[in-house]
Every structure is written in structure tokens, then in C-alpha cells.
XYZ file of C-alpha atoms in Angstrom:
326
model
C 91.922 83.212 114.218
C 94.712 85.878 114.662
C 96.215 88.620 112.362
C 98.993 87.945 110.312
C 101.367 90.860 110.156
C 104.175 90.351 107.441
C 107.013 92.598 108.873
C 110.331 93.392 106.251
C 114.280 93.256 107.426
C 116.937 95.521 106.343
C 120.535 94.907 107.193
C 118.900 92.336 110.511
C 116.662 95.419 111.772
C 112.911 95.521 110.923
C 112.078 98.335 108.892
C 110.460 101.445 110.837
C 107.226 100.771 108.244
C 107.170 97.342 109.574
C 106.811 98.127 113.041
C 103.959 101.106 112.264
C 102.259 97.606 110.394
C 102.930 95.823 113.548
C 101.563 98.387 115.788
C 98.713 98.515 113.600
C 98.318 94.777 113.290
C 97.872 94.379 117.232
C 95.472 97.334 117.998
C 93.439 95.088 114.973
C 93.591 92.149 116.958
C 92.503 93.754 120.128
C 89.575 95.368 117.950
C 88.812 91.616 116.904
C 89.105 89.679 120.184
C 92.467 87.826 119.119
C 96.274 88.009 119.113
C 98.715 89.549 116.274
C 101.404 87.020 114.640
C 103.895 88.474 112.586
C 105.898 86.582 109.708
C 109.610 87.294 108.872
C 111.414 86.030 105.663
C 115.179 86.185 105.170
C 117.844 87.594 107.199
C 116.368 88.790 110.069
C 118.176 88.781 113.823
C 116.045 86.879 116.238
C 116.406 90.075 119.161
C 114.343 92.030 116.533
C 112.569 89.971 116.445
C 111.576 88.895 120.041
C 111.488 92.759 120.422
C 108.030 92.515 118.342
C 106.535 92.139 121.237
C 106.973 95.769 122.286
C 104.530 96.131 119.371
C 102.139 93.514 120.604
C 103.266 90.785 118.384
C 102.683 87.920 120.320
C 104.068 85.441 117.848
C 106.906 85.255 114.717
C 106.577 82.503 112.329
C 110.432 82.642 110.981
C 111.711 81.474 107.827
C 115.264 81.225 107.436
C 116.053 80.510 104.039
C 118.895 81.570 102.373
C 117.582 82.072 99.365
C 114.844 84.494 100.529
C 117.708 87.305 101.479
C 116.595 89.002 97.898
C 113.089 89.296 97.398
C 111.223 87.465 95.041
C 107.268 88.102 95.168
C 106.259 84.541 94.425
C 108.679 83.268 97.038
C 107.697 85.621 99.399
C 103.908 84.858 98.906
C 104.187 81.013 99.165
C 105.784 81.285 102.115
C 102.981 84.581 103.672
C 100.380 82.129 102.340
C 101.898 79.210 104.556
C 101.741 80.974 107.565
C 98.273 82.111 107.015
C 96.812 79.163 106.436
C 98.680 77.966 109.413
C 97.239 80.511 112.025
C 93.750 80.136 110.178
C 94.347 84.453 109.922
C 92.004 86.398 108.177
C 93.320 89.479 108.127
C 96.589 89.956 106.555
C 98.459 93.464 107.422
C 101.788 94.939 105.183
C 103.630 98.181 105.111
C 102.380 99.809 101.884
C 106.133 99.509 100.741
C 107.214 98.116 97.079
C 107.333 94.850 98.911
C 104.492 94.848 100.457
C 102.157 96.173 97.409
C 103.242 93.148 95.333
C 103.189 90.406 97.992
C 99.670 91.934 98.603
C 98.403 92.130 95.254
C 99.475 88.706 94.802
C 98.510 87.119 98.154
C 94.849 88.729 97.363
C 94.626 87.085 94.065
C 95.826 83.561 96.080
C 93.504 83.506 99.068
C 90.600 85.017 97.124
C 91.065 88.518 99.667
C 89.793 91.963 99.586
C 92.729 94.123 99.485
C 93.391 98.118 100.571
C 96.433 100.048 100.490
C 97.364 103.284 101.414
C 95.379 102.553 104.680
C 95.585 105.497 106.785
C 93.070 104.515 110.083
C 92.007 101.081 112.505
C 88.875 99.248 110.573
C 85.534 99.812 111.278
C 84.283 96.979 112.750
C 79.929 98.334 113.556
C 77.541 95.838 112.654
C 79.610 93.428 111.293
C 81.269 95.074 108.556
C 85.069 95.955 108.197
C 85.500 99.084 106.684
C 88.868 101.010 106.339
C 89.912 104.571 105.080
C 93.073 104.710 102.395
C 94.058 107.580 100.844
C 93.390 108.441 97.136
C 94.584 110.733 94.539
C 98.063 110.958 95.631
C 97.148 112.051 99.200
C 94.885 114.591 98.087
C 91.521 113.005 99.199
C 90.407 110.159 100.986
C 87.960 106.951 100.651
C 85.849 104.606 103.254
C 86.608 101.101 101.427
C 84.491 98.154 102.814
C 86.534 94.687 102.657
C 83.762 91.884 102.315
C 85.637 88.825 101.210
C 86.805 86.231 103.547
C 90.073 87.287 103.625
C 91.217 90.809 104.215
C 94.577 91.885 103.560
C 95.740 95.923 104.371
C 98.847 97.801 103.324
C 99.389 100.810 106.083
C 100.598 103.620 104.522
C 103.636 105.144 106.166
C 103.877 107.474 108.822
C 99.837 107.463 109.312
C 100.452 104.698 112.675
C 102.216 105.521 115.898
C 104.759 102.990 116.682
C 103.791 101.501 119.987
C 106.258 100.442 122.649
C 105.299 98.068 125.471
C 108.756 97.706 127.268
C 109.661 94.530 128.034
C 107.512 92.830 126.177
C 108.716 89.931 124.211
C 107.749 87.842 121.044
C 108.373 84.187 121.151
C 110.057 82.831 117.605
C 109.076 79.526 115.807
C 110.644 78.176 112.490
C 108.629 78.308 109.496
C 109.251 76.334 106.262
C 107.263 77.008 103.050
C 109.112 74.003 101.041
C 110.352 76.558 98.625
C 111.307 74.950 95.134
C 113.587 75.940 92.833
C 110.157 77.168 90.887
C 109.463 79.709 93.469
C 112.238 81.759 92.251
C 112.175 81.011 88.980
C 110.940 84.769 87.880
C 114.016 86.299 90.403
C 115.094 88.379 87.358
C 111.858 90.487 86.883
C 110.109 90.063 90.248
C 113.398 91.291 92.835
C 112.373 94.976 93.731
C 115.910 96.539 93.608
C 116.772 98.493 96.535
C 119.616 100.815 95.741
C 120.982 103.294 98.971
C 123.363 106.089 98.911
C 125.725 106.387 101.731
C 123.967 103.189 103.464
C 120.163 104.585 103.870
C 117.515 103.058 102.331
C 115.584 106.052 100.623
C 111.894 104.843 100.998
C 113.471 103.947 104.934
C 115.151 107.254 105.372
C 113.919 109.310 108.425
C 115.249 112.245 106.699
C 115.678 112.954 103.174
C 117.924 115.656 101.612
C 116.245 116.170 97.944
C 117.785 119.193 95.113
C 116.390 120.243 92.400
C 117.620 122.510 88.922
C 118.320 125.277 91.373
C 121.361 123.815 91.929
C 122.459 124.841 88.369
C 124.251 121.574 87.629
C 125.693 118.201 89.020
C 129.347 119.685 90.101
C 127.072 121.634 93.127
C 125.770 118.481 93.879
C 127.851 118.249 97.033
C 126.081 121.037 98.714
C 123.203 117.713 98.853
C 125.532 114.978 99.925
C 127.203 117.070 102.560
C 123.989 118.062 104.018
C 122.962 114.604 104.210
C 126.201 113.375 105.691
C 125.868 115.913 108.947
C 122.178 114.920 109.396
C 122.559 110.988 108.643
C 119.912 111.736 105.825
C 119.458 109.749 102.340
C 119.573 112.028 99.297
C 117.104 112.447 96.461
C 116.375 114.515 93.799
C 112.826 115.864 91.553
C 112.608 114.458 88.205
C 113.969 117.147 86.001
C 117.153 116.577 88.074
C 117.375 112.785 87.144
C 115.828 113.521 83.416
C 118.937 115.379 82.869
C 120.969 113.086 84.081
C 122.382 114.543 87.162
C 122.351 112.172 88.892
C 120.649 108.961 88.718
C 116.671 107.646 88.232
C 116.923 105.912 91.325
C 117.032 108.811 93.291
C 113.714 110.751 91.866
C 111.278 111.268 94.432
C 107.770 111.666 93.243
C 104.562 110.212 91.667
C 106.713 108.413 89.046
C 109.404 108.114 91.039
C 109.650 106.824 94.820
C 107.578 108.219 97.426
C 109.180 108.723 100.798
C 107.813 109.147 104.108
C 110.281 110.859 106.215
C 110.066 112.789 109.640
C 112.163 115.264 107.887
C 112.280 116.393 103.728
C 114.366 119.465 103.082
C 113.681 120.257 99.656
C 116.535 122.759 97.857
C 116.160 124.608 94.684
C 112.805 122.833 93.977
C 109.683 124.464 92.862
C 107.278 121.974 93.595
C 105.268 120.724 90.893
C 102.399 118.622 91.545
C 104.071 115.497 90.237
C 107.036 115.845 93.158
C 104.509 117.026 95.928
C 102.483 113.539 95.310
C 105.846 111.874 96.286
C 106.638 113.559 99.031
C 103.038 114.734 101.238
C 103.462 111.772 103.487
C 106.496 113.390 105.056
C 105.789 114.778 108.825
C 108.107 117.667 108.707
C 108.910 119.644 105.279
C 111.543 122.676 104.831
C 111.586 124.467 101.537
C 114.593 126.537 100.573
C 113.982 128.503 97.453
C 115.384 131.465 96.599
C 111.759 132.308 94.751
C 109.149 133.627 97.241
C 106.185 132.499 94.867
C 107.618 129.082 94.226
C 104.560 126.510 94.789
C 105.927 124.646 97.064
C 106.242 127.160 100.040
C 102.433 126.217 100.390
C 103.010 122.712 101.029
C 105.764 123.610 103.587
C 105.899 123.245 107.448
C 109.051 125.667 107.568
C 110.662 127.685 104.338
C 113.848 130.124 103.653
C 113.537 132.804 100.839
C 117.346 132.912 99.842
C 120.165 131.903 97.659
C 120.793 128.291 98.759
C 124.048 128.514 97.535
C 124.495 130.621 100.693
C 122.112 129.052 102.897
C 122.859 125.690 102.369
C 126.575 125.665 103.559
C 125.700 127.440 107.179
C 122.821 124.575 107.567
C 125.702 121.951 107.092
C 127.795 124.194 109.904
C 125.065 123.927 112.286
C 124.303 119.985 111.600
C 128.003 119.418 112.142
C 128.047 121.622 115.352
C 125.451 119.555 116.606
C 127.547 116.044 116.622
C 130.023 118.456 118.778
């Protein structure tokens, strides 16, 4: 019996979140006596993944398909479901991505699992039970969640796993095949998660996110955003008054009806901080507030802040980023 890791590609990389779910996936298996396999769908290059075995993945199951290169949740699942039932694994591990919350929810409902998401810690394991913590309430609190079906399937929430590396460790790669119908992708239209990306980074991927707010006045300062996210390689975003008004588009909200993001770095400008944005955002590991209102909320949720204009503070950040590439 091993654990079954389902691990996501972008552009023939795995995704940062999928190697946290890897790294958690393993330290589960050595909790459990067994070994970690991981299964990749779509376009994937085999070196990443052979270099799953820095994470302790000692196995991929690989399927190829051309057709899985857009995700479609009932594909996806036939083909999870395969290679569970092929490893006889019994615990299931995602990234608690879009991706990876419907492939769960799905794969739970298939294989008659327990599921958790928002995972933040390794089981607990005492006495026979497996009990996990996951974080409720937008972050704000957090629950011990006992998984007593058969099957247990987790969804790590971002940024809460250390991403281990065992040099020279290597994964070995088989070929899977699911037998995919044209019926598998027969709800393609409604079930593909879209995944749009502003100067090539993947928002919910971004290790740093540059997000504005109305204290930019209007969409013609926009640029002070995109030019700050050029120097530092960042994706942009904005808070949901910004995309309400149309400034720029819905895809690009950040917050609790919007995306949430996980980034090492979220430099928030001209943003106030309502409750509603902070929910989208408190996974983030590093946050910098510039506001040119002392009392603005969000300076409390903040790891670093700057009291001033950002009209004027903004374009000597974007000095210093470029400077740095020097």
C-alpha cells in the first residue's frame, strides 16, 4: 500500500504546490511504513519528473495523453482513480489548488474517501486513527478533522510544507493508460479550470505578486503595477473594487471571491484591506503594505509597511528592483 501523490505541470515544470504535496506525500509514507508514488497527467518533461525523487517520490505513474494537456476533472479523475487502484493506495495527497479541489471532491465521491483540504500539518497517526489539521474560516482558525473511511484523500494548502530536497535522488517513470474515451471529456466546456497569466506567471503559482487597489485613482496609473512586476518577475493582481470597476479584468481579483494566492512575497499598493481581500491573501509568507493612510486595516496584517504617497514610492521601488538585475 503506498501514497498516491497527484503532482500538476505547468509549461513541463511541476508546480511549486506540487512539490510542497510531494514533500508532504513522502514524510506520510515514512509515517505509514511505505513508499510515496506520484501521478502526472499531460505534458509533463520526464527530468521533472525523475527529479521527484529529491522529494522522496519513489515512483511516477505517467500518462501521456494528448488530450489531457487542458484539464478536464472527469478525465483527470479516471485516470487518478487508475493509478490508485493500481498501487492499492489509500491515501491520496493534492495541492489544495483549483485542480486539485475538484479532482478531490470528485475522486472522494468515486472511491467512497474521506476528504480534507486546506491541510496545514503531517496526520496523526496514535492509536490507529488518522487525524489531520486544515484551516477554517478563511485562515482565521483552525480544525483537528479525523478521516475514518477507507480511503483518505488530503489537499495541502500552500506554503504550510517545506519543500524537501534529497540531491541526487531520482524517481523512476512508468507509462500509465486510463483508456480515456471520448466520454471522459465530454463536459470539457464547463469542467476546464481556465488558467489565464499576465506576462507568463501563473497567479495562484506566482512567488511574488504585485496587487493595486483604488489608490491608484484609475486604470491609466496602472503601469506603476506592471512595471513593478516586470523588475521583480512578479504576477500582478488587483482587490475587487479594482476589477468591479472594470480596471482591469476579474481574473486578476485576489481574495475570498476571487483567487487566493500564496506567494513568498505580496506587495499590496493603494489597498485598504478589507476582510474579503485579507482572506485571499493570509497564506502569503512575506506581506508589504504601501498606503499612504496610517490607519488603513491592513498595516495590521503586514510583515513590512510604508506610510506615503505611492505615486512617489512606487517608482523608486521599481529603481531599486531594476538596480538589482545590474
Amino acid at each position: 500500500m503506498s501514497v498516491l501523490v497527484f503532482v500538476e505541470g505547468l509549461n513541463g515544470e511541476i508546480k511549486k504546490s506540487s512539490l510542497e504535496a510531494a514533500s508532504y506525500g513522502s514524510q506520510v509514507a515514512q509515517q505509514l511504513g511505505t513508499t510515496a508514488t506520484a501521478v502526472a497527467i499531460g505534458e509533463v518533461h520526464e527530468e521533472a519528473l525523475a527529479r521527484l525523487g529529491e522529494q522522496g517520490i519513489s515512483k511516477v505513474l505517467y500518462d501521456a495523453d494528448d488530450r489531457l494537456k487542458q484539464f478536464v476533472a472527469d478525465a483527470y479523475v479516471k485516470v487518478i482513480a487508475k493509478a490508485a487502484q493500481q498501487e492499492s493506495a489509500k491515501v491520496l495527497v493534492f495541492s489544495n489548488s483549483n485542480i486539485g479541489a475538484a479532482v478531490g471532491a470528485k475522486l472522494a465521491v468515486r472511491l467512497q474517501g474521506s476528504l480534507a483540504t486546506n491541510v496545514t500539518s503531517l496526520p496523526k497517526t496514535d492509536g490507529g486513527s488518522f487525524t489531520v489539521t486544515r484551516g477554517v474560516f478563511s485562515g482565521k482558525a483552525f480544525a483537528d478533522v479525523a478521516l475514518t473511511s477507507d480511503v483518505k484523500i488530503i489537499a495541502v494548502k500552500k506554503n504550510s510544507v517545506e519543500i524537501t530536497h534529497n540531491a541526487g535522488s531520482a524517481a523512476t517513470i512508468e507509462k500509465l493508460s486510463a483508456d480515456l474515451t471520448d466520454a471522459d471529456f465530454a463536459a470539457a466546456p464547463k469542467d476546464t479550470v481556465m488558467q489565464d497569466t499576465e506576462g507568463g506567471v501563473l497567479l495562484p503559482e506566482a512567488e511574488i505578486v504585485v496587487s493595486g487597489g483604488r489608490g491608484l485613482k484609475g486604470p491609466e496609473n496602472w503601469h506603476l503595477v506592471e512595471d513593478l512586476a516586470k523588475a521583480l518577475g512578479a504576477a500582478t493582481a488587483c482587490s475587487k473594487p479594482v476589477s468591479d470597476m472594470d480596471w482591469r479584468p476579474h481574473h486578476e481579483h485576489v481574495g475570498q471571491t476571487g483567487i487566493t494566492v500564496s506567494p513568498n512575497l505580496y506587495i499590496a499598493i493603494g489597498i485598504s484591506g478589507a476582510i474579503q481581500h485579507l482572506a485571499g491573501v493570509n497564506s502569503s509568507k512575506v506581506i508589504v503594505v504601501i498606503n499612504k493612510d496610517p490607519e488603513a486595516p491592513f498595516f495590521k496584517a503586514a510583515d513590512y509597511g510604508i506610510v506615503g504617497d505611492a505615486f512617489e514610492v512606487v517608482p523608486k521601488l521599481i529603481e531599486a528592483a531594476k538596480a538589482l538585475d545590474k
